[in-house]
Coordinates of N, CA and C in Angstrom, one line a residue:
X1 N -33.8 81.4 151.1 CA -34.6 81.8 152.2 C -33.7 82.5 153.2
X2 N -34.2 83.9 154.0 CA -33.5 84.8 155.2 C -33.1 83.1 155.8
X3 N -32.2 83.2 156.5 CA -31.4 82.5 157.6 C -31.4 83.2 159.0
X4 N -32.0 83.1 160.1 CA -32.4 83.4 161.4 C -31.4 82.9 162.3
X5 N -31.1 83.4 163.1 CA -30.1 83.1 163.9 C -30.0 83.6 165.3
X6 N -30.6 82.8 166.6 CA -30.5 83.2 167.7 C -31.7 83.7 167.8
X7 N -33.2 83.6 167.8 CA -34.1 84.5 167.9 C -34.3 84.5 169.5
X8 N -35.0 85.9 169.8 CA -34.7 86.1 171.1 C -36.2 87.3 171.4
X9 N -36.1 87.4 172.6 CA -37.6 88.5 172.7 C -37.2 89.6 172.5
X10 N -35.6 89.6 173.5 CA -35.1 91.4 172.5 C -35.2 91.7 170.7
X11 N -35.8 90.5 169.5 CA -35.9 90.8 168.8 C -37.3 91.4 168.2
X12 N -38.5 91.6 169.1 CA -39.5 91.8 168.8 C -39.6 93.4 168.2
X13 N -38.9 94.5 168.0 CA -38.2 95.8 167.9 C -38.1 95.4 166.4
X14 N -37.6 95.1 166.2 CA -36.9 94.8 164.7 C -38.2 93.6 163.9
X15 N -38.7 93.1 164.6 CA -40.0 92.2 163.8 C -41.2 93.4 163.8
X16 N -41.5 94.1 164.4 CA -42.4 95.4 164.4 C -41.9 96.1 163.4
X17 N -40.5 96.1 163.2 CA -40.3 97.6 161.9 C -40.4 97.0 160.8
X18 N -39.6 95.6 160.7 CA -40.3 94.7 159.4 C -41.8 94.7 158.9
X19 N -42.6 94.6 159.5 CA -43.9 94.5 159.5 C -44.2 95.6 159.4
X20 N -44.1 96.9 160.0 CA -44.8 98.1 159.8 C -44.4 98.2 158.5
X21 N -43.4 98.1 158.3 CA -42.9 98.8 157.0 C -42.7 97.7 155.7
X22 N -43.5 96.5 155.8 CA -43.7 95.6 154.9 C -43.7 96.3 153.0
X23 N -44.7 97.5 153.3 CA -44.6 97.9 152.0 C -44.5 99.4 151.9
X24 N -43.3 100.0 151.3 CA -42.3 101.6 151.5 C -42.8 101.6 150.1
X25 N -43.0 103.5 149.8 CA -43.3 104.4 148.5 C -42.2 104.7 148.5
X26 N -41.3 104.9 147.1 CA -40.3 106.0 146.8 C -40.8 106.9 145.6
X27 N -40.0 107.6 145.5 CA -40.4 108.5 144.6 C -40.7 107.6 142.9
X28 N -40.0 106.3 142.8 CA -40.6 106.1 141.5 C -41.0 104.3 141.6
X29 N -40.6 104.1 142.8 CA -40.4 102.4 143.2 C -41.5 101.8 144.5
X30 N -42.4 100.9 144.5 CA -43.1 100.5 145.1 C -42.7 99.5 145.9
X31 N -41.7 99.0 147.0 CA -40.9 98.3 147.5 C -42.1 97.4 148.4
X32 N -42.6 96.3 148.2 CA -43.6 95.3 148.6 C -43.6 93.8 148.6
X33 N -44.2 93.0 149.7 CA -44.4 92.0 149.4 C -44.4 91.0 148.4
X34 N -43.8 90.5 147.8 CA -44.0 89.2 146.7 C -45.9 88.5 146.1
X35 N -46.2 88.4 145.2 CA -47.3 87.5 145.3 C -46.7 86.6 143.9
X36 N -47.1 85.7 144.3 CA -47.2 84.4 143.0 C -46.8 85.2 141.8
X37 N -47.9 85.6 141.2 CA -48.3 86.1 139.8 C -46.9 87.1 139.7
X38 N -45.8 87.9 140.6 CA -44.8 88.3 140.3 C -43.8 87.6 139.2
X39 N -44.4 86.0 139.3 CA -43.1 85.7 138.2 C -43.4 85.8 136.6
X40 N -44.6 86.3 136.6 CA -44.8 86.7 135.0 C -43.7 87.4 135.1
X41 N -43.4 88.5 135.4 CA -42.5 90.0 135.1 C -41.4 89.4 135.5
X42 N -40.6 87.9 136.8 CA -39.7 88.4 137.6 C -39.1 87.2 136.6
X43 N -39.7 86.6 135.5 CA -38.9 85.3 135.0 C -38.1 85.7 133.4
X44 N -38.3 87.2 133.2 CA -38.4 87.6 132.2 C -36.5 87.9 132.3
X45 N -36.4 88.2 133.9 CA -35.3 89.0 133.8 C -34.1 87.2 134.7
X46 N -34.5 86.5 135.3 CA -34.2 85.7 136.2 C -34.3 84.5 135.4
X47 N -34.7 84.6 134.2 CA -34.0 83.2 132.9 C -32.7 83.5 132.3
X48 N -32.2 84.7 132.9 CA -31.2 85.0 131.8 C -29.9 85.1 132.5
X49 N -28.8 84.4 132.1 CA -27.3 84.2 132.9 C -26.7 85.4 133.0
X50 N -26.8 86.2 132.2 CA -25.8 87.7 132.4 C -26.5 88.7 133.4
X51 N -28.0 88.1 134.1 CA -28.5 88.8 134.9 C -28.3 88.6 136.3
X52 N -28.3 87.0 136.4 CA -28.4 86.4 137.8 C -27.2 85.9 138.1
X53 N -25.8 86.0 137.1 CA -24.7 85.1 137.4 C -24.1 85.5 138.8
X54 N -24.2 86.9 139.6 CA -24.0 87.2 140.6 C -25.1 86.8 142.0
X55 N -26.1 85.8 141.6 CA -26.7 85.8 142.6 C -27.1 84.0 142.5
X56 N -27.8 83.5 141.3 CA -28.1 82.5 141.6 C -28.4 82.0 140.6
X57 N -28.5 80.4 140.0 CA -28.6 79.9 138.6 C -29.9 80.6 138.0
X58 N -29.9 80.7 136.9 CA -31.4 81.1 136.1 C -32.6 80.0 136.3
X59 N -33.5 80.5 136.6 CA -34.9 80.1 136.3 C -34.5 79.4 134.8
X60 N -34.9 78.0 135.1 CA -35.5 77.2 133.5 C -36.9 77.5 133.1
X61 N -37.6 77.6 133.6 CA -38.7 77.8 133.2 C -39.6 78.9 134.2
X62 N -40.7 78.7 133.4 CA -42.1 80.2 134.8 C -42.0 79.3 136.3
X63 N -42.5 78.1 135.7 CA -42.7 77.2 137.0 C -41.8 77.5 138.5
X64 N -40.2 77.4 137.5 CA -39.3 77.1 138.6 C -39.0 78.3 139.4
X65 N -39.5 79.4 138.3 CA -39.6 81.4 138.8 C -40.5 81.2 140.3
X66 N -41.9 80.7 139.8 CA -42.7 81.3 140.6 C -42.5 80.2 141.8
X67 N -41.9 79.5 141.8 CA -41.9 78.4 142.9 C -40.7 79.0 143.8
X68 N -39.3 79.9 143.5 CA -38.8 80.5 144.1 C -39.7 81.6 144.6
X69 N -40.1 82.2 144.1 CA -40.7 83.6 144.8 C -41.4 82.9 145.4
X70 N -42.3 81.9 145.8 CA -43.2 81.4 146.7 C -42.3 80.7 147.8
X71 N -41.1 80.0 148.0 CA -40.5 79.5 148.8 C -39.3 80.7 149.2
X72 N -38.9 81.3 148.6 CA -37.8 82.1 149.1 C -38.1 83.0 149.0
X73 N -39.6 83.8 149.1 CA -39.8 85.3 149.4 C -41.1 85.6 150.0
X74 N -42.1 84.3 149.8 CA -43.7 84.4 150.7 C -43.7 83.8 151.5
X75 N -42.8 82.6 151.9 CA -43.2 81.8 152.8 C -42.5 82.5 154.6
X76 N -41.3 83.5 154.2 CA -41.2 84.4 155.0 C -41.1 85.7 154.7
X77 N -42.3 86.3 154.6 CA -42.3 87.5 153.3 C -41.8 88.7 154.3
X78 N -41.2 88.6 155.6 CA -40.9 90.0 156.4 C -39.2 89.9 155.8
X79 N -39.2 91.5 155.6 CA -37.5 91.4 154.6 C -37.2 91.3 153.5
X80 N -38.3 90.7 152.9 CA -38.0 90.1 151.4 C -38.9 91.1 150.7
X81 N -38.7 92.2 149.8 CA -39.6 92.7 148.9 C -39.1 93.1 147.2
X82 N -40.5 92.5 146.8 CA -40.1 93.0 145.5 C -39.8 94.7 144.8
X83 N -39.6 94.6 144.1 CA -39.4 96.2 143.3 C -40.1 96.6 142.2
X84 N -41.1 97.2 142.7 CA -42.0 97.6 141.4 C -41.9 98.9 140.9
X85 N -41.9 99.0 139.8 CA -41.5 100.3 138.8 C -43.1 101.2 138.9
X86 N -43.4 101.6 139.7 CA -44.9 102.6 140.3 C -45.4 103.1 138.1
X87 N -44.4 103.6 137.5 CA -45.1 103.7 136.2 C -45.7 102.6 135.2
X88 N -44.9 101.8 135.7 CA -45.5 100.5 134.4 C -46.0 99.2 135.5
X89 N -46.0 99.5 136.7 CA -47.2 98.4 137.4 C -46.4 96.9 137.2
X90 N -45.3 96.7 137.1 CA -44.6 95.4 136.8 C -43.4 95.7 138.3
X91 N -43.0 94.3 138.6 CA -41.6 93.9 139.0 C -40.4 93.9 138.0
X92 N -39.4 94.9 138.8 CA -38.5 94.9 137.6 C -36.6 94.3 138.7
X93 N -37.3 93.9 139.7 CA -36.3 92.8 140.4 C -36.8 93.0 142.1
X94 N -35.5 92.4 143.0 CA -35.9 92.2 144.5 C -34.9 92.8 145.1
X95 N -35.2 93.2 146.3 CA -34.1 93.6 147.5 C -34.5 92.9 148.8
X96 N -33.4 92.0 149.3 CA -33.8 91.5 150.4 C -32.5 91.6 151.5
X97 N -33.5 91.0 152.7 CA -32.4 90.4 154.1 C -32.5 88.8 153.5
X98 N -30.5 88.6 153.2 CA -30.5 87.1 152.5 C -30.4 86.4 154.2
X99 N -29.6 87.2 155.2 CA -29.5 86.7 156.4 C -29.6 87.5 157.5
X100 N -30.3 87.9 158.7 CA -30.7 88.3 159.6 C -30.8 87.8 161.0
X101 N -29.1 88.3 161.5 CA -28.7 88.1 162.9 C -29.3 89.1 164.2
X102 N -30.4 88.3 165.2 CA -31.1 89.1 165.5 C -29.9 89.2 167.0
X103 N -29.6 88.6 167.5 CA -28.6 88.8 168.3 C -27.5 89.6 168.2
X104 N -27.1 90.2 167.2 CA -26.3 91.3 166.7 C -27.2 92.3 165.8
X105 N -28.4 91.8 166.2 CA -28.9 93.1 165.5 C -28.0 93.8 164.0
X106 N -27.7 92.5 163.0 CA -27.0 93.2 161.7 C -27.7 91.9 160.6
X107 N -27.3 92.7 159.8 CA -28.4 92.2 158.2 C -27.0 92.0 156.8
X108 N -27.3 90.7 156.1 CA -26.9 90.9 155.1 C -28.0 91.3 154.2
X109 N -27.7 92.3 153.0 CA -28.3 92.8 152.2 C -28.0 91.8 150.9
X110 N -29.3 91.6 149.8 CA -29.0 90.6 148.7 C -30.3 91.4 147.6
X111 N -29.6 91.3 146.5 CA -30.3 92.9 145.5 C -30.6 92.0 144.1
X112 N -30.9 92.2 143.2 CA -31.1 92.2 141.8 C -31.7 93.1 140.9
X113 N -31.6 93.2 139.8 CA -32.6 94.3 139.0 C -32.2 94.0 137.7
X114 N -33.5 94.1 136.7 CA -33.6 93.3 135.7 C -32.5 94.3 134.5
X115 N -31.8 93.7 134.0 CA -30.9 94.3 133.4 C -31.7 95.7 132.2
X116 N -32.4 95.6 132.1 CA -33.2 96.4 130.9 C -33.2 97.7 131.9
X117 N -33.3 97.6 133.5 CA -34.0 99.1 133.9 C -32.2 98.7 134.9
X118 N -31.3 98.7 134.2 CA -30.1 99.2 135.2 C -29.7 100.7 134.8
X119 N -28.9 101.0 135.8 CA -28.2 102.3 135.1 C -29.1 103.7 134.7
X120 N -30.1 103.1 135.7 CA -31.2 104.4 136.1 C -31.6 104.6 136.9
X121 N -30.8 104.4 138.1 CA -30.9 104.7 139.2 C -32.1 103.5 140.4
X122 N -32.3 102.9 139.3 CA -33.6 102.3 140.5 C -33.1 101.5 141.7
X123 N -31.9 101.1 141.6 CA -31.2 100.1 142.6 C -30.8 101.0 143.6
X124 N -30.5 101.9 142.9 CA -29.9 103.3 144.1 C -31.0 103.3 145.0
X125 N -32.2 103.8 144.3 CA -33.3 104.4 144.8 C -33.3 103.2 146.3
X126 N -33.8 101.5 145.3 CA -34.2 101.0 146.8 C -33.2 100.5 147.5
X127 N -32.0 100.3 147.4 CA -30.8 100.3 148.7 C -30.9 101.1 149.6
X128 N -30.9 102.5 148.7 CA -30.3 103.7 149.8 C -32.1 104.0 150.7
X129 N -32.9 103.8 150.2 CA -34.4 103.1 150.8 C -34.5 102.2 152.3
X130 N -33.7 101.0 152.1 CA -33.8 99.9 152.8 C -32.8 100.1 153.8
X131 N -31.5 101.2 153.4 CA -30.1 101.1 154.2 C -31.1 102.0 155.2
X132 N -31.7 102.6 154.9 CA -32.0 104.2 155.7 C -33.0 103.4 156.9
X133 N -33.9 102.7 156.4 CA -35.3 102.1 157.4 C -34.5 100.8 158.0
X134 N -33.7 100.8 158.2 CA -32.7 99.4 158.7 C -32.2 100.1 159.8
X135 N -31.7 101.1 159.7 CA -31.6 102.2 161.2 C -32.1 102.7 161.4
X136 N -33.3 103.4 160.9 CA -33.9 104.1 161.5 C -35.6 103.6 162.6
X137 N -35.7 102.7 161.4 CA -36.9 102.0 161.9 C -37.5 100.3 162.1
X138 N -36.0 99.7 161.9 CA -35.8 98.5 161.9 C -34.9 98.0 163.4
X139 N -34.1 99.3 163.9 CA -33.0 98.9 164.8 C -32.2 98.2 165.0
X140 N -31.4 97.9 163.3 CA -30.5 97.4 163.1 C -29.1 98.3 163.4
X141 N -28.0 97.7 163.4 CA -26.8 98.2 163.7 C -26.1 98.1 162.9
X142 N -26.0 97.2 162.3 CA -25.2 96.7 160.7 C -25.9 96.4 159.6
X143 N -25.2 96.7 158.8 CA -25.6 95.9 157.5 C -24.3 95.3 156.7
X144 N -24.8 94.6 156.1 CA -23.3 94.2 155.0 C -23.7 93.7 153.4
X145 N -23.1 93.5 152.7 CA -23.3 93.1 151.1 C -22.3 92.2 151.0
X146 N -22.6 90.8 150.3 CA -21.0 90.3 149.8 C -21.1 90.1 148.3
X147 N -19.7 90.8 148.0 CA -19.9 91.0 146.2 C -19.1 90.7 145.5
X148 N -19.2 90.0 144.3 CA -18.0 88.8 144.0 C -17.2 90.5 143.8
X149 N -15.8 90.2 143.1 CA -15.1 91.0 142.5 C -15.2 91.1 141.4
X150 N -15.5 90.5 140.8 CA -16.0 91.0 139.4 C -17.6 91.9 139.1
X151 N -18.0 92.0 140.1 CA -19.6 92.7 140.2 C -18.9 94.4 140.1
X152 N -18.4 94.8 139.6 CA -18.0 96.4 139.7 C -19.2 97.2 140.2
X153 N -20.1 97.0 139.1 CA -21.3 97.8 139.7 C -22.0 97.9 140.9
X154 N -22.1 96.9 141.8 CA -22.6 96.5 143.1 C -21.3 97.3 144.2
X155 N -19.8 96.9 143.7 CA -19.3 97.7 144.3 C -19.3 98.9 144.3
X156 N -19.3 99.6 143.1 CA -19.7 101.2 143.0 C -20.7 101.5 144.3
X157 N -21.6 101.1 143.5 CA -23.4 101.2 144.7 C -22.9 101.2 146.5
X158 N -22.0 100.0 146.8 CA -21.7 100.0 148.1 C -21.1 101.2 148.6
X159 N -19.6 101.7 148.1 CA -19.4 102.8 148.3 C -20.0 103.9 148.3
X160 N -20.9 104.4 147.6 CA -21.8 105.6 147.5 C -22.3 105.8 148.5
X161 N -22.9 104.3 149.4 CA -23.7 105.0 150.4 C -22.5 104.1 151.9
X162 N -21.1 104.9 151.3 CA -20.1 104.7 152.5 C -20.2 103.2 153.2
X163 N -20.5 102.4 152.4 CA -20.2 100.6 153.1 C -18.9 100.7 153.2
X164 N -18.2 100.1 153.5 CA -16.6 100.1 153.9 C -16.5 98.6 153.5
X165 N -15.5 98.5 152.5 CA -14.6 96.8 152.7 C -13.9 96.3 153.8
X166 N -14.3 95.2 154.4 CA -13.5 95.1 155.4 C -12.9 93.5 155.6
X167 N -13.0 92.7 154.3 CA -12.2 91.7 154.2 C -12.6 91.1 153.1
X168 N -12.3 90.3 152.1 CA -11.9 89.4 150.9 C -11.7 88.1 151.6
X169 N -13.1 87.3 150.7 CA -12.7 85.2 151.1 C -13.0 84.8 149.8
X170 N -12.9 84.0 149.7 CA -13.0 83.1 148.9 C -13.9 82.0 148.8
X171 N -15.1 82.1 148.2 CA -16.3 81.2 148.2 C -16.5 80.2 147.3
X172 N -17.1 79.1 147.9 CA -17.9 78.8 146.4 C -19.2 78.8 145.8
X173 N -19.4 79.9 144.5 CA -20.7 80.1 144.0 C -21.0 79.6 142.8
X174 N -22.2 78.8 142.5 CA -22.3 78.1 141.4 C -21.7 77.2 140.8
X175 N -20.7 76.6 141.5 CA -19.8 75.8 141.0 C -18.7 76.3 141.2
X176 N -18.5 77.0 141.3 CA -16.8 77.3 141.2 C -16.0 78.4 142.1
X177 N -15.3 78.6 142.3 CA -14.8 79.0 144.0 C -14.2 80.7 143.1
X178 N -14.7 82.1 143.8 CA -14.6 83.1 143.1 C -14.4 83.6 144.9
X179 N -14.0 84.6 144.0 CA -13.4 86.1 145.0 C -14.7 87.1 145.4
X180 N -14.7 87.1 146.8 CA -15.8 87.9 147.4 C -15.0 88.9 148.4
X181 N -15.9 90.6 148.1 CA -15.3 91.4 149.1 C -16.7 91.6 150.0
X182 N -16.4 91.9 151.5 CA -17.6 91.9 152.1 C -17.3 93.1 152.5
X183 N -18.7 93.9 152.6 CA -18.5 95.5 153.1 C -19.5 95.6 154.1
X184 N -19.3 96.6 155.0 CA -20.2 96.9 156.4 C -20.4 98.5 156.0
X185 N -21.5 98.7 156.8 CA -21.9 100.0 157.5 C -22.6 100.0 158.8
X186 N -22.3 101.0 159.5 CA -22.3 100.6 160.8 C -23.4 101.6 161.1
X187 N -24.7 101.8 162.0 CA -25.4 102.5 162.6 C -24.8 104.0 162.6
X188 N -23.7 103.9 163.4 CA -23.3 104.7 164.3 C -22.6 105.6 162.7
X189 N -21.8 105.0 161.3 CA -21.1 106.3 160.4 C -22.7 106.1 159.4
X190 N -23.7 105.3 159.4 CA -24.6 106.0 158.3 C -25.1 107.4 159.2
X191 N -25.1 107.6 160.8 CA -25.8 108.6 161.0 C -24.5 109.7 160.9
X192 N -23.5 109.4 161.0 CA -22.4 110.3 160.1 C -22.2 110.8 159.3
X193 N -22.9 110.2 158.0 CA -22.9 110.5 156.9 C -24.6 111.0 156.7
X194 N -25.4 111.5 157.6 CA -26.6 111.5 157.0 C -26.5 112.4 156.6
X195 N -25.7 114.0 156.8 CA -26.1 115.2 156.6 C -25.9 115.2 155.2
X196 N -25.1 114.6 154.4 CA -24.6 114.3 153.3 C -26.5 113.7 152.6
X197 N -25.6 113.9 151.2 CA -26.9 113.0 149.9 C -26.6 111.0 150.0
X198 N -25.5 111.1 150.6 CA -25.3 109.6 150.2 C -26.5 108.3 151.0
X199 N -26.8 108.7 152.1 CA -28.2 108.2 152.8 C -28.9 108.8 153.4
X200 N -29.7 109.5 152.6 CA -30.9 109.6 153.2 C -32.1 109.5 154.6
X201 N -32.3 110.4 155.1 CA -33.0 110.1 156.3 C -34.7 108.9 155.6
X202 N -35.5 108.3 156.2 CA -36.7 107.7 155.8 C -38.0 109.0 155.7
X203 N -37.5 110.1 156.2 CA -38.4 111.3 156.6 C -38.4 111.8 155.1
X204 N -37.5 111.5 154.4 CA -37.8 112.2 153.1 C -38.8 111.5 152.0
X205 N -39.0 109.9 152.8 CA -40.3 109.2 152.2 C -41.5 109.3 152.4

């Protein structure tokens, strides 16, 4: 579940862009709300350890699928959206705010995608999606990702759209204490890099 921290009236700005923008079109991804029935599609990929080992134990069963997506993505459904593949009408993973500091106005970012549709861009598509409506229409200031060190791919992805590393801890996930790099992007260099392909303005949605 997002983690809230300091809520305040200056955060009413940033609950308005959440909500306007509850549910964003991309060119091939339907970035929306959660419902129940998501865990038919979302347990397919979220039972399997080589999918989720970077994020969280596997679903044992449908039950325990759809009881996450109902606790950890409807019961505060602003930030949390699934990823639907607009051709085949299914969830094929999520992109969320795992934590959202309204008093700093900055966001951690927390992703998955069902291993079958990696390595075609769709994670691209809704990061560089969510990085873009996070400043532009959210009035966020930061964002950040934390990514074990063995996630290569997640790092790749960060870099692309100019996250910066800016420190290495050491956590414990799942049991066991692993190496995490945490990366930022700041308001002020994604609008530095807009003119570039690496983020996109939301005007091109």
């Amino acid at each position: 579940m997002m983690k809230i921290k300091n809520e305040s009236l200056e955060s009413s700005k940033i609950w308005l862009g959440l909500a306007r923008f509850n549910v964003i079109e991309t060119q091939r991804l339907l970035l929306r709300p959660f419902v129940s029935t998501d865990s038919i599609f979302c347990y397919d990929f979220m039972k399997k350890w080589e999918n989720m080992r970077y994020v969280m134990l596997p679903c044992e069963n449908m039950e325990a699928c759809e009881w996450f997506i109902v606790d950890e993505m409807m019961k505060n459904p602003l930030g949390n959206w699934a990823i639907e593949l607009k051709s085949e009408k299914k969830v094929i993973g999520f992109i969320h705010f795992s934590q959202l500091i309204l008093t700093q106005k900055k966001a951690k970012i927390g992703y998955v995608i069902h291993q079958a549709y990696g390595h075609q861009g769709f994670m691209t598509e809704a990061l560089q999606t969510i990085v873009a409506f996070s400043f532009e229409q959210f009035h966020l200031k930061s964002l950040e990702l934390e990514i074990e060190s063995e996630n290569y791919f997640s790092q790749k992805l960060a870099e692309k759209f100019n996250f910066k590393r800016v420190k290495m801890s050491k956590l414990n996930h799942l049991g066991a204490i692993r190496q995490f790099y945490s990366y930022q992007l700041t308001k002020e260099d994604f609008f530095k890099y807009e003119k570039g392909e690496s983020c996109p303005s939301t005007k091109k949605y």
